[in-house]
Structure formats: C-alpha cells, structure tokens
Amino acid sequence: MGRRAAPHLIGKTAGARGRRAGVTGACATALLTGAALLTAPASAAPQQAAAACGEGSYQAEAVLNGSTWTARRGSSVTYTGTDMRAAMQAAVNSLTAGRTSKERVVVRGSGAIGAGSRVSLPSYTVLDVCGTIDVTGSGSGDQAPVYARGARDIEVQHLNLTGTPLYGIFMRNVTNVVLGRIDMRLSRGLGVRIDNRGDTSQWTRNVRIDDVYVSGASSHAVETYGVDGLTIGTVTARNVGESGLLLNQTINATVTKVDADGAGAGTGYAAFRMANRNGRIGSGYPTNVRVGEVVARGGGRGVFCVSESGGATIDRVTISNTGNNAILIENCYNVNLAAQSGSVTGGGEIRLAARSEFPNNSDITVQNLRVTNSSIRESPCGDNTTFRNNTLVNSTQTIC
C-alpha cells in the first residue's frame, strides 16, 4: 500500500456489523466465580511514602553489624548469625501471635537470600527493608524473598532487590496489600506477582502499589491475576523479558502510569497487556479498568488487549518503535484507546484482530492518535468500532 506524505484527519464510525455471539463456549471458560460478591475498587490514590526507610515506630528489627545479623524484639534477641533470611524471618515471627492490627519489622542492612527460599509474611505485618537483598542461586515453585499467602493487611514499605529471584514479591489469595517504593534490578525472574490462583473461588482484594521499578527481569515487571480492587501509581519497566504491566482477570483497577522501555523485545508481550477476561464483571464489560498513561519505547508491543478482556479506558499513549504491533486489540470489548491523546511512531501497526475461538471485538474506540510512519488496520470487522480524530502522517488506514 502507498504512503501518504501529508498529515490529514481521519474520522470514521463503523456501526454494528452483524450480531455478536454471546461470550460462551468451551474455550471461554468461566474464570470468574461469585460475581455478586464483587467489592468496590481500592479508593485511596497511590501516595509515595512520606517517611524515609526505617523511620518511625516498629515492633521488631533485623540489623546487620559487620557480618552478623541480629533479630530482636525489644530487649529479646530472637536470632544471631550470618543468614539474612533467617534473621528477617525471626524478626517477623517474633511479632504478636494472633494479632489483629499491623505490627512492623525494620531490616537494617544488605545481604543475600537464596532463590529457593522465602521470607513469609503473615497477616497484619509491615516490612520495611533498608538495604538491598541480593537473590542468589536457583530454585523452583513460588519462592520469593517477600512472600505471603492466604494473609491479609500486608505492607511492604521499601524494598530494593537484585539478583536472580523466581519472583521478587509473590502474594497469593491476599487481602488489603500495600506496596510502597519497590526497586528491582534483576538478571532473571518476575518482579511482582499478586494473584488468587491458590483458590480461584476467592478474589484477591484491595491491592495498592505505589511505585515499582523493575529492570532485567526475564518475565513481567508486574503481573496480577484474579484481583478485585487494584490501585497502581507508576510501573517503570526497563528491558524486561515480557510485559511491563500484565493484568489478568483483574477488575476495578486504576493505574496512573506504565513507563516501559524495551519490554518484551522479540515477543508478543507488551508494555501494558490485559488478558484472560481482564475487566469482565459478571457477563459484561462495564468500564472498570482506567489507565492514565502508557509509554512504550521499543520492545514487543505497546498496548495489547486479548482473550475476552476489556472494560478499559486508556487516557494517553506514547508508543514508538515497537518490534511487534504498536497496539493490538484482539477479541476485546468496550475499550477506549487514547481517550485524551496519543501518538504512535514507527514500529508495528495498530491492529484490531480476532481469533475464531472467542467472540469478535465489539465497542472499540480508537481516537485522538497521531500516527507517524505506521498504519491502522482492522481485520476482521468488529461490532460497533469507532475510529475518530486520528491524524495519519506518512501512514495508511484500512478499516471497515
């Protein structure tokens, strides 16, 4: 196809194109249970931690002096030795048994923890790590230096991580989680994973992530699965192997910004990806996933919506030089892309597509984009697709 040298506005609204099948079928397995039990999204906006690491009151601490770690609660010493993990766990374990309000552990010092081990946080625990954990060696399963399962009211205020974890933070079937300032400069693994895959009949609920930086992970920077109520400030991903932020089957989510450079290079993953019925509430897709901004430079895709996901509005996008599609919307419903503004420069095309095992796209709006040295293509035709206020610069458009 030829290229248009001069910019011009393209505005087109495609009406209904045939009756859309219901969201059913063997491949569209019912991932959501107990839809009537949905909770409201986490209402508090992400806030940066006001206090410096380690400031304020605490109930227990693990402190490095020379090569010796000491864990204590008040005047009681619960561990002395060279094992950082053991010291941290001893400090956590010294907190009040059966507590129903949060108690805090401060870690002062840097050290190593094996990839095949974990520090487990029970309910009503606050962890503040003032130092760097270097994860070494290898392991298998769901091991992570910061781990919680079946717990509630967990907070990680500061965490700096390096090395080769399986997961940097792993939390499963949890409620009321706050992650503050998280910095992971890795050479393997997945940064933050929060899910409900231990008991999929129960949502993980009310998760707040303030500010996460992940580089060098071989998988995603941040991934959720089965979360109801998610509030994220900023996810910054640098040269991670897969997605910057991946939301699976997550509802009532608000994300301020995803900033990805080199996320998923050579793959179909994206700076921001929604999959596995993300945004589906009951049998529908009311708008409940709201993203302020997605920035993607290089890597795989910029924005990718797939496998019966939707109910999403992305206000602003800035996407440049992706190796795969700049944007791919495939079998998604009620997605509003670039509701305020956006630009796509070079890289792969903007594509609306569908696989036969799921119902076709419906109620997709692509608008307010300045598209330079790229293209927009819709195939097959979706149901109630809207293209509006898009400026094409040396770019083409093939839509229904």
Coordinates of C-alpha atoms in Angstrom, one line a residue:
M1 CA 0.0 0.0 0.0
G2 CA 1.1 3.5 -0.7
R3 CA 2.1 6.1 1.9
R4 CA 0.5 9.4 2.4
A5 CA 3.1 12.1 2.7
A6 CA 0.9 14.8 4.2
P7 CA -0.9 14.6 7.5
H8 CA -4.7 14.5 7.5
L9 CA -7.5 13.7 9.8
I10 CA -9.4 10.5 9.5
G11 CA -12.7 10.2 11.4
K12 CA -14.9 7.1 10.9
T13 CA -17.5 5.4 12.9
A14 CA -18.4 1.8 11.9
G15 CA -21.9 0.8 13.0
A16 CA -23.0 -2.7 14.1
R17 CA -21.7 -5.3 11.8
G18 CA -23.8 -8.4 12.4
R19 CA -24.9 -9.9 15.7
R20 CA -22.1 -10.7 18.1
A21 CA -22.3 -14.1 19.7
G22 CA -22.5 -14.3 23.5
V23 CA -19.4 -14.8 25.4
T24 CA -19.7 -18.6 25.8
G25 CA -18.0 -21.7 24.5
A26 CA -15.6 -24.4 25.7
C27 CA -12.6 -22.1 25.2
A28 CA -14.2 -19.3 27.1
T29 CA -14.1 -21.0 30.4
A30 CA -15.8 -19.2 33.3
L31 CA -12.9 -17.8 35.2
L32 CA -15.0 -15.6 37.5
T33 CA -17.0 -17.0 40.3
G34 CA -19.3 -15.3 42.8
A35 CA -19.8 -12.2 40.7
A36 CA -22.3 -10.9 43.2
L37 CA -19.5 -10.7 45.8
L38 CA -17.5 -8.1 43.9
T39 CA -16.2 -5.3 46.0
A40 CA -15.5 -1.6 45.3
P41 CA -12.1 -0.7 44.0
A42 CA -9.4 0.5 46.4
S43 CA -10.4 4.1 46.8
A44 CA -7.1 5.6 48.1
A45 CA -5.0 7.2 45.4
P46 CA -1.4 6.0 45.3
Q47 CA 0.8 8.0 47.6
Q48 CA 4.6 8.0 48.0
A49 CA 5.9 7.0 51.4
A50 CA 6.3 10.2 53.4
A51 CA 8.9 8.8 55.8
A52 CA 12.4 7.7 55.0
C53 CA 13.1 4.0 55.3
G54 CA 13.3 2.8 58.9
E55 CA 11.8 5.9 60.4
G56 CA 9.0 5.7 62.9
S57 CA 8.0 3.1 65.4
Y58 CA 8.4 -0.6 65.0
Q59 CA 8.0 -3.8 67.0
A60 CA 10.9 -5.9 65.7
E61 CA 14.1 -5.4 63.7
A62 CA 16.8 -7.3 61.9
V63 CA 20.2 -5.5 62.0
L64 CA 23.5 -6.3 60.3
N65 CA 26.7 -5.4 62.2
G66 CA 29.8 -6.5 60.4
S67 CA 28.9 -9.9 59.1
T68 CA 26.5 -10.8 61.9
W69 CA 22.7 -10.4 61.7
T70 CA 20.8 -9.9 64.9
A71 CA 17.0 -10.1 65.1
R72 CA 15.4 -8.7 68.2
R73 CA 12.1 -7.6 69.6
G74 CA 12.7 -5.0 72.3
S75 CA 15.4 -6.5 74.5
S76 CA 14.8 -10.1 73.4
V77 CA 17.2 -11.4 70.8
T78 CA 15.5 -14.0 68.5
Y79 CA 18.4 -14.7 66.1
T80 CA 22.1 -14.2 65.8
G81 CA 24.1 -15.4 62.8
T82 CA 25.1 -14.8 59.2
D83 CA 21.8 -15.7 57.4
M84 CA 19.8 -12.6 56.3
R85 CA 16.7 -14.6 55.5
A86 CA 16.8 -16.3 58.9
A87 CA 17.2 -13.0 60.7
M88 CA 14.3 -11.4 58.8
Q89 CA 12.0 -14.4 59.4
A90 CA 12.9 -14.5 63.1
A91 CA 12.0 -10.8 63.4
V92 CA 8.7 -11.4 61.7
N93 CA 8.0 -14.5 63.8
S94 CA 8.6 -12.5 67.0
L95 CA 5.6 -10.3 66.4
T96 CA 2.5 -10.8 68.5
A97 CA 0.8 -14.1 67.7
G98 CA -2.8 -13.8 66.5
R99 CA -2.7 -10.0 66.2
T100 CA -5.5 -8.1 64.5
S101 CA -3.6 -4.9 63.9
K102 CA -0.4 -4.3 62.0
E103 CA 3.0 -4.6 63.6
R104 CA 6.2 -3.5 61.8
V105 CA 9.6 -5.1 61.2
V106 CA 12.5 -2.9 60.0
V107 CA 15.5 -4.5 58.3
R108 CA 18.7 -2.6 58.5
G109 CA 21.5 -3.8 56.2
S110 CA 22.1 -5.6 53.0
G111 CA 22.7 -9.3 52.3
A112 CA 21.9 -12.4 50.2
I113 CA 19.0 -14.7 50.2
G114 CA 18.8 -17.9 48.1
A115 CA 16.4 -18.1 45.2
G116 CA 15.0 -21.3 46.6
S117 CA 13.8 -19.8 49.9
R118 CA 11.4 -17.1 51.1
V119 CA 10.6 -14.7 53.9
S120 CA 6.9 -15.4 54.7
L121 CA 4.7 -12.6 55.9
P122 CA 1.6 -13.5 58.0
S123 CA -1.4 -11.2 58.4
Y124 CA -1.1 -7.7 59.9
T125 CA 2.6 -7.4 59.1
V126 CA 4.5 -4.4 57.8
L127 CA 8.0 -4.9 56.4
D128 CA 10.5 -2.1 55.7
V129 CA 13.8 -3.2 54.2
C130 CA 16.5 -0.5 54.5
G131 CA 19.2 -2.1 52.4
T132 CA 19.4 -4.4 49.4
I133 CA 18.5 -8.1 49.1
D134 CA 20.6 -9.9 46.6
V135 CA 18.9 -13.1 45.5
T136 CA 21.4 -15.8 44.5
G137 CA 21.3 -19.3 43.1
S138 CA 18.3 -21.1 41.7
G139 CA 15.1 -22.7 42.8
S140 CA 11.6 -23.7 41.7
G141 CA 8.0 -23.1 42.5
D142 CA 6.6 -19.9 44.1
Q143 CA 9.7 -18.9 46.1
A144 CA 10.3 -15.2 46.7
P145 CA 12.3 -13.2 49.2
V146 CA 9.0 -11.5 50.1
Y147 CA 6.1 -13.9 50.2
A148 CA 2.5 -14.0 51.5
R149 CA -0.3 -16.5 51.0
G150 CA -3.8 -16.6 52.5
A151 CA -2.9 -13.4 54.5
R152 CA -4.5 -10.0 54.9
D153 CA -3.3 -6.5 55.8
I154 CA 0.3 -6.8 54.5
E155 CA 2.5 -3.8 53.8
V156 CA 6.0 -3.6 52.2
Q157 CA 7.1 0.0 52.6
H158 CA 10.6 -0.2 50.9
L159 CA 12.3 -3.0 49.1
N160 CA 15.5 -3.0 47.0
L161 CA 16.2 -6.2 45.2
T162 CA 19.0 -7.5 42.9
G163 CA 20.0 -10.9 41.5
T164 CA 18.1 -14.0 40.3
P165 CA 14.8 -14.5 42.1
L166 CA 12.0 -16.7 40.8
Y167 CA 9.7 -13.9 41.9
G168 CA 10.8 -10.7 43.7
I169 CA 7.4 -10.4 45.5
F170 CA 4.9 -13.2 45.4
M171 CA 1.5 -12.9 47.1
R172 CA -1.4 -15.3 46.6
N173 CA -5.0 -15.1 47.9
V174 CA -4.4 -12.0 50.0
T175 CA -6.5 -9.0 51.0
N176 CA -5.5 -5.4 51.8
V177 CA -2.0 -5.2 50.4
V178 CA 0.2 -2.1 50.1
L179 CA 3.5 -2.0 48.3
G180 CA 5.3 1.3 48.6
R181 CA 8.7 2.0 46.9
I182 CA 9.9 -1.2 45.2
D183 CA 13.1 -1.2 43.2
M184 CA 14.2 -4.4 41.5
R185 CA 17.3 -4.6 39.3
L186 CA 17.4 -8.2 38.3
S187 CA 19.0 -10.6 36.0
R188 CA 16.2 -13.2 36.0
G189 CA 12.7 -13.9 37.2
L190 CA 9.4 -12.0 37.6
G191 CA 9.2 -8.8 39.6
V192 CA 5.9 -8.6 41.4
R193 CA 3.2 -11.3 41.1
I194 CA -0.1 -11.0 43.0
D195 CA -2.9 -13.5 42.3
N196 CA -5.6 -15.8 43.6
R197 CA -4.5 -19.0 42.0
G198 CA -4.4 -20.9 45.2
D199 CA -8.2 -20.7 45.5
T200 CA -9.8 -19.2 42.4
S201 CA -13.3 -19.1 44.0
Q202 CA -12.0 -16.2 46.1
W203 CA -10.7 -12.9 44.8
T204 CA -7.5 -11.3 46.0
R205 CA -8.9 -7.9 47.1
N206 CA -7.7 -4.3 47.6
V207 CA -4.1 -4.1 46.4
R208 CA -2.3 -0.8 46.2
I209 CA 1.1 -0.5 44.5
D210 CA 2.7 3.0 44.7
D211 CA 5.9 3.0 42.8
V212 CA 7.6 0.0 41.2
Y213 CA 10.8 0.0 39.1
V214 CA 11.9 -3.3 37.6
S215 CA 14.8 -3.9 35.2
G216 CA 16.3 -7.1 33.8
A217 CA 13.6 -9.5 34.7
S218 CA 13.2 -12.4 32.3
S219 CA 9.4 -12.3 32.7
H220 CA 7.0 -9.5 33.6
A221 CA 7.7 -6.5 35.8
V222 CA 4.3 -6.6 37.5
E223 CA 1.6 -9.2 37.0
T224 CA -1.8 -9.7 38.6
Y225 CA -4.4 -12.5 38.2
G226 CA -7.7 -12.6 40.0
V227 CA -7.6 -9.3 41.7
D228 CA -10.7 -7.2 42.6
G229 CA -9.6 -3.6 43.6
L230 CA -6.2 -2.6 42.3
T231 CA -4.7 0.9 42.5
I232 CA -1.2 1.5 40.9
G233 CA 0.8 4.7 40.8
T234 CA 3.7 4.0 38.5
V235 CA 5.2 0.9 37.0
T236 CA 8.6 1.5 35.4
A237 CA 9.9 -1.4 33.3
R238 CA 13.3 -1.4 31.7
N239 CA 14.4 -4.3 29.4
V240 CA 12.2 -6.9 31.0
G241 CA 11.6 -10.1 29.0
E242 CA 7.9 -9.9 28.9
S243 CA 5.3 -7.3 29.9
G244 CA 5.8 -4.1 31.9
L245 CA 2.3 -4.5 33.5
L246 CA 0.1 -7.5 32.8
L247 CA -3.4 -7.6 34.2
N248 CA -5.2 -11.0 34.1
Q249 CA -8.8 -11.3 35.3
T250 CA -8.4 -8.1 37.3
I251 CA -11.3 -5.8 37.9
N252 CA -11.9 -2.4 39.4
A253 CA -8.4 -1.2 38.6
T254 CA -6.9 2.2 38.4
V255 CA -3.3 2.7 37.0
T256 CA -1.7 6.1 36.8
K257 CA 1.2 5.3 34.5
V258 CA 3.1 2.5 32.8
D259 CA 6.5 3.5 31.5
A260 CA 8.3 0.8 29.6
D261 CA 11.5 0.7 27.6
G262 CA 12.4 -2.5 25.9
A263 CA 9.6 -4.6 27.5
G264 CA 9.2 -7.9 25.7
A265 CA 11.6 -7.4 22.9
G266 CA 11.3 -10.1 20.3
T267 CA 8.0 -11.3 21.8
G268 CA 4.3 -10.6 21.6
Y269 CA 4.2 -9.2 25.1
A270 CA 3.5 -5.5 25.7
A271 CA 4.3 -2.6 27.9
F272 CA 0.7 -2.9 29.0
R273 CA -1.2 -6.1 28.5
M274 CA -4.7 -7.2 29.5
A275 CA -5.6 -10.9 29.2
N276 CA -7.8 -13.7 30.4
R277 CA -11.1 -11.8 30.7
N278 CA -9.5 -8.9 32.4
G279 CA -12.1 -6.3 33.2
R280 CA -15.1 -8.7 32.9
I281 CA -17.6 -8.3 35.7
G282 CA -20.3 -11.0 35.6
S283 CA -21.1 -11.5 31.9
G284 CA -20.3 -7.9 30.9
Y285 CA -17.6 -5.3 30.4
P286 CA -18.6 -2.0 32.1
T287 CA -15.7 0.4 32.3
N288 CA -13.8 -0.5 35.4
V289 CA -10.1 -0.5 34.3
R290 CA -8.8 3.0 34.0
V291 CA -5.2 3.8 32.9
G292 CA -3.9 7.3 32.8
E293 CA -0.9 6.8 30.6
V294 CA 1.1 4.2 28.7
V295 CA 4.6 5.0 27.4
A296 CA 6.3 2.3 25.3
R297 CA 9.7 2.6 23.6
G298 CA 11.0 -0.4 21.6
G299 CA 10.3 -3.8 23.0
G300 CA 7.5 -6.0 21.7
R301 CA 4.1 -4.4 21.7
G302 CA 2.9 -1.1 23.3
V303 CA -0.7 -2.0 24.3
F304 CA -2.2 -5.5 23.9
C305 CA -5.7 -6.5 24.8
V306 CA -6.5 -10.2 24.3
S307 CA -8.7 -13.2 25.3
E308 CA -12.0 -11.6 26.1
S309 CA -10.7 -8.6 28.1
G310 CA -12.0 -5.1 28.1
G311 CA -14.0 -2.6 30.2
A312 CA -11.0 -0.3 29.9
T313 CA -10.2 3.3 29.2
I314 CA -6.6 4.4 28.5
D315 CA -6.4 8.1 28.5
R316 CA -2.9 8.8 26.9
V317 CA -0.4 6.7 25.0
T318 CA 3.0 7.4 23.6
I319 CA 4.3 4.5 21.7
S320 CA 7.4 4.4 19.5
N321 CA 9.4 1.8 17.5
T322 CA 7.9 -1.4 18.9
G323 CA 9.1 -4.5 17.2
N324 CA 5.7 -6.1 17.1
N325 CA 2.3 -4.3 16.9
A326 CA 2.3 -0.9 18.4
I327 CA -1.3 -1.7 19.6
L328 CA -3.1 -5.0 19.2
I329 CA -6.8 -5.3 20.3
E330 CA -7.9 -8.9 19.8
N331 CA -11.2 -10.3 21.0
C332 CA -11.9 -7.5 23.4
Y333 CA -15.0 -5.5 24.4
N334 CA -15.6 -1.9 25.4
V335 CA -12.0 -0.5 25.1
N336 CA -11.4 3.2 24.7
L337 CA -7.9 3.9 23.5
A338 CA -6.3 7.4 23.7
A339 CA -9.4 8.9 25.3
Q340 CA -7.5 12.1 25.7
S341 CA -4.5 12.0 23.4
G342 CA -1.8 9.8 21.9
S343 CA 1.0 9.2 19.4
V344 CA 2.3 6.1 17.6
T345 CA 5.6 6.5 15.8
G346 CA 7.2 3.8 13.7
G347 CA 7.3 0.2 14.8
G348 CA 4.4 -2.2 14.1
E349 CA 0.9 -1.3 13.0
I350 CA -2.2 -0.5 15.1
R351 CA -4.2 -3.7 14.6
L352 CA -7.8 -4.7 15.5
A353 CA -8.0 -8.5 15.1
A354 CA -9.8 -11.6 16.3
R355 CA -9.3 -15.3 16.8
S356 CA -12.2 -17.6 15.9
E357 CA -12.4 -19.3 19.4
F358 CA -13.7 -16.1 21.0
P359 CA -16.4 -13.6 20.0
N360 CA -15.2 -10.8 17.8
N361 CA -14.2 -7.3 19.0
S362 CA -17.0 -5.0 20.0
D363 CA -17.4 -1.4 21.2
I364 CA -13.8 -0.5 20.5
T365 CA -12.9 3.2 20.1
V366 CA -9.5 4.3 18.7
Q367 CA -9.2 8.1 18.7
N368 CA -7.0 11.1 19.2
L369 CA -3.9 9.4 17.8
R370 CA -1.2 11.0 15.7
V371 CA 0.2 8.0 13.7
T372 CA 3.6 8.5 12.0
N373 CA 5.3 6.0 9.7
S374 CA 2.9 3.3 10.7
S375 CA -0.7 2.1 9.8
I376 CA -4.1 1.3 11.3
R377 CA -5.7 -2.0 10.2
E378 CA -9.0 -3.6 11.2
S379 CA -9.5 -7.2 10.1
P380 CA -11.9 -8.8 10.6
C381 CA -14.5 -6.2 11.0
G382 CA -15.6 -5.7 14.6
D383 CA -19.0 -4.8 16.0
N384 CA -19.5 -1.1 16.8
T385 CA -16.0 0.0 16.1
T386 CA -15.2 3.8 16.2
F387 CA -12.2 5.5 14.7
R388 CA -12.2 9.2 15.4
N389 CA -9.9 12.2 15.2
N390 CA -6.8 10.2 14.2
T391 CA -4.1 12.1 12.2
L392 CA -2.1 10.0 9.8
V393 CA 1.4 11.2 8.9
N394 CA 3.0 9.0 6.2
S395 CA 0.7 6.3 7.3
T396 CA -2.2 4.2 6.0
Q397 CA -5.5 3.1 7.3
T398 CA -7.5 0.1 6.3
I399 CA -10.7 -0.2 8.3
C400 CA -14.3 -1.4 7.8

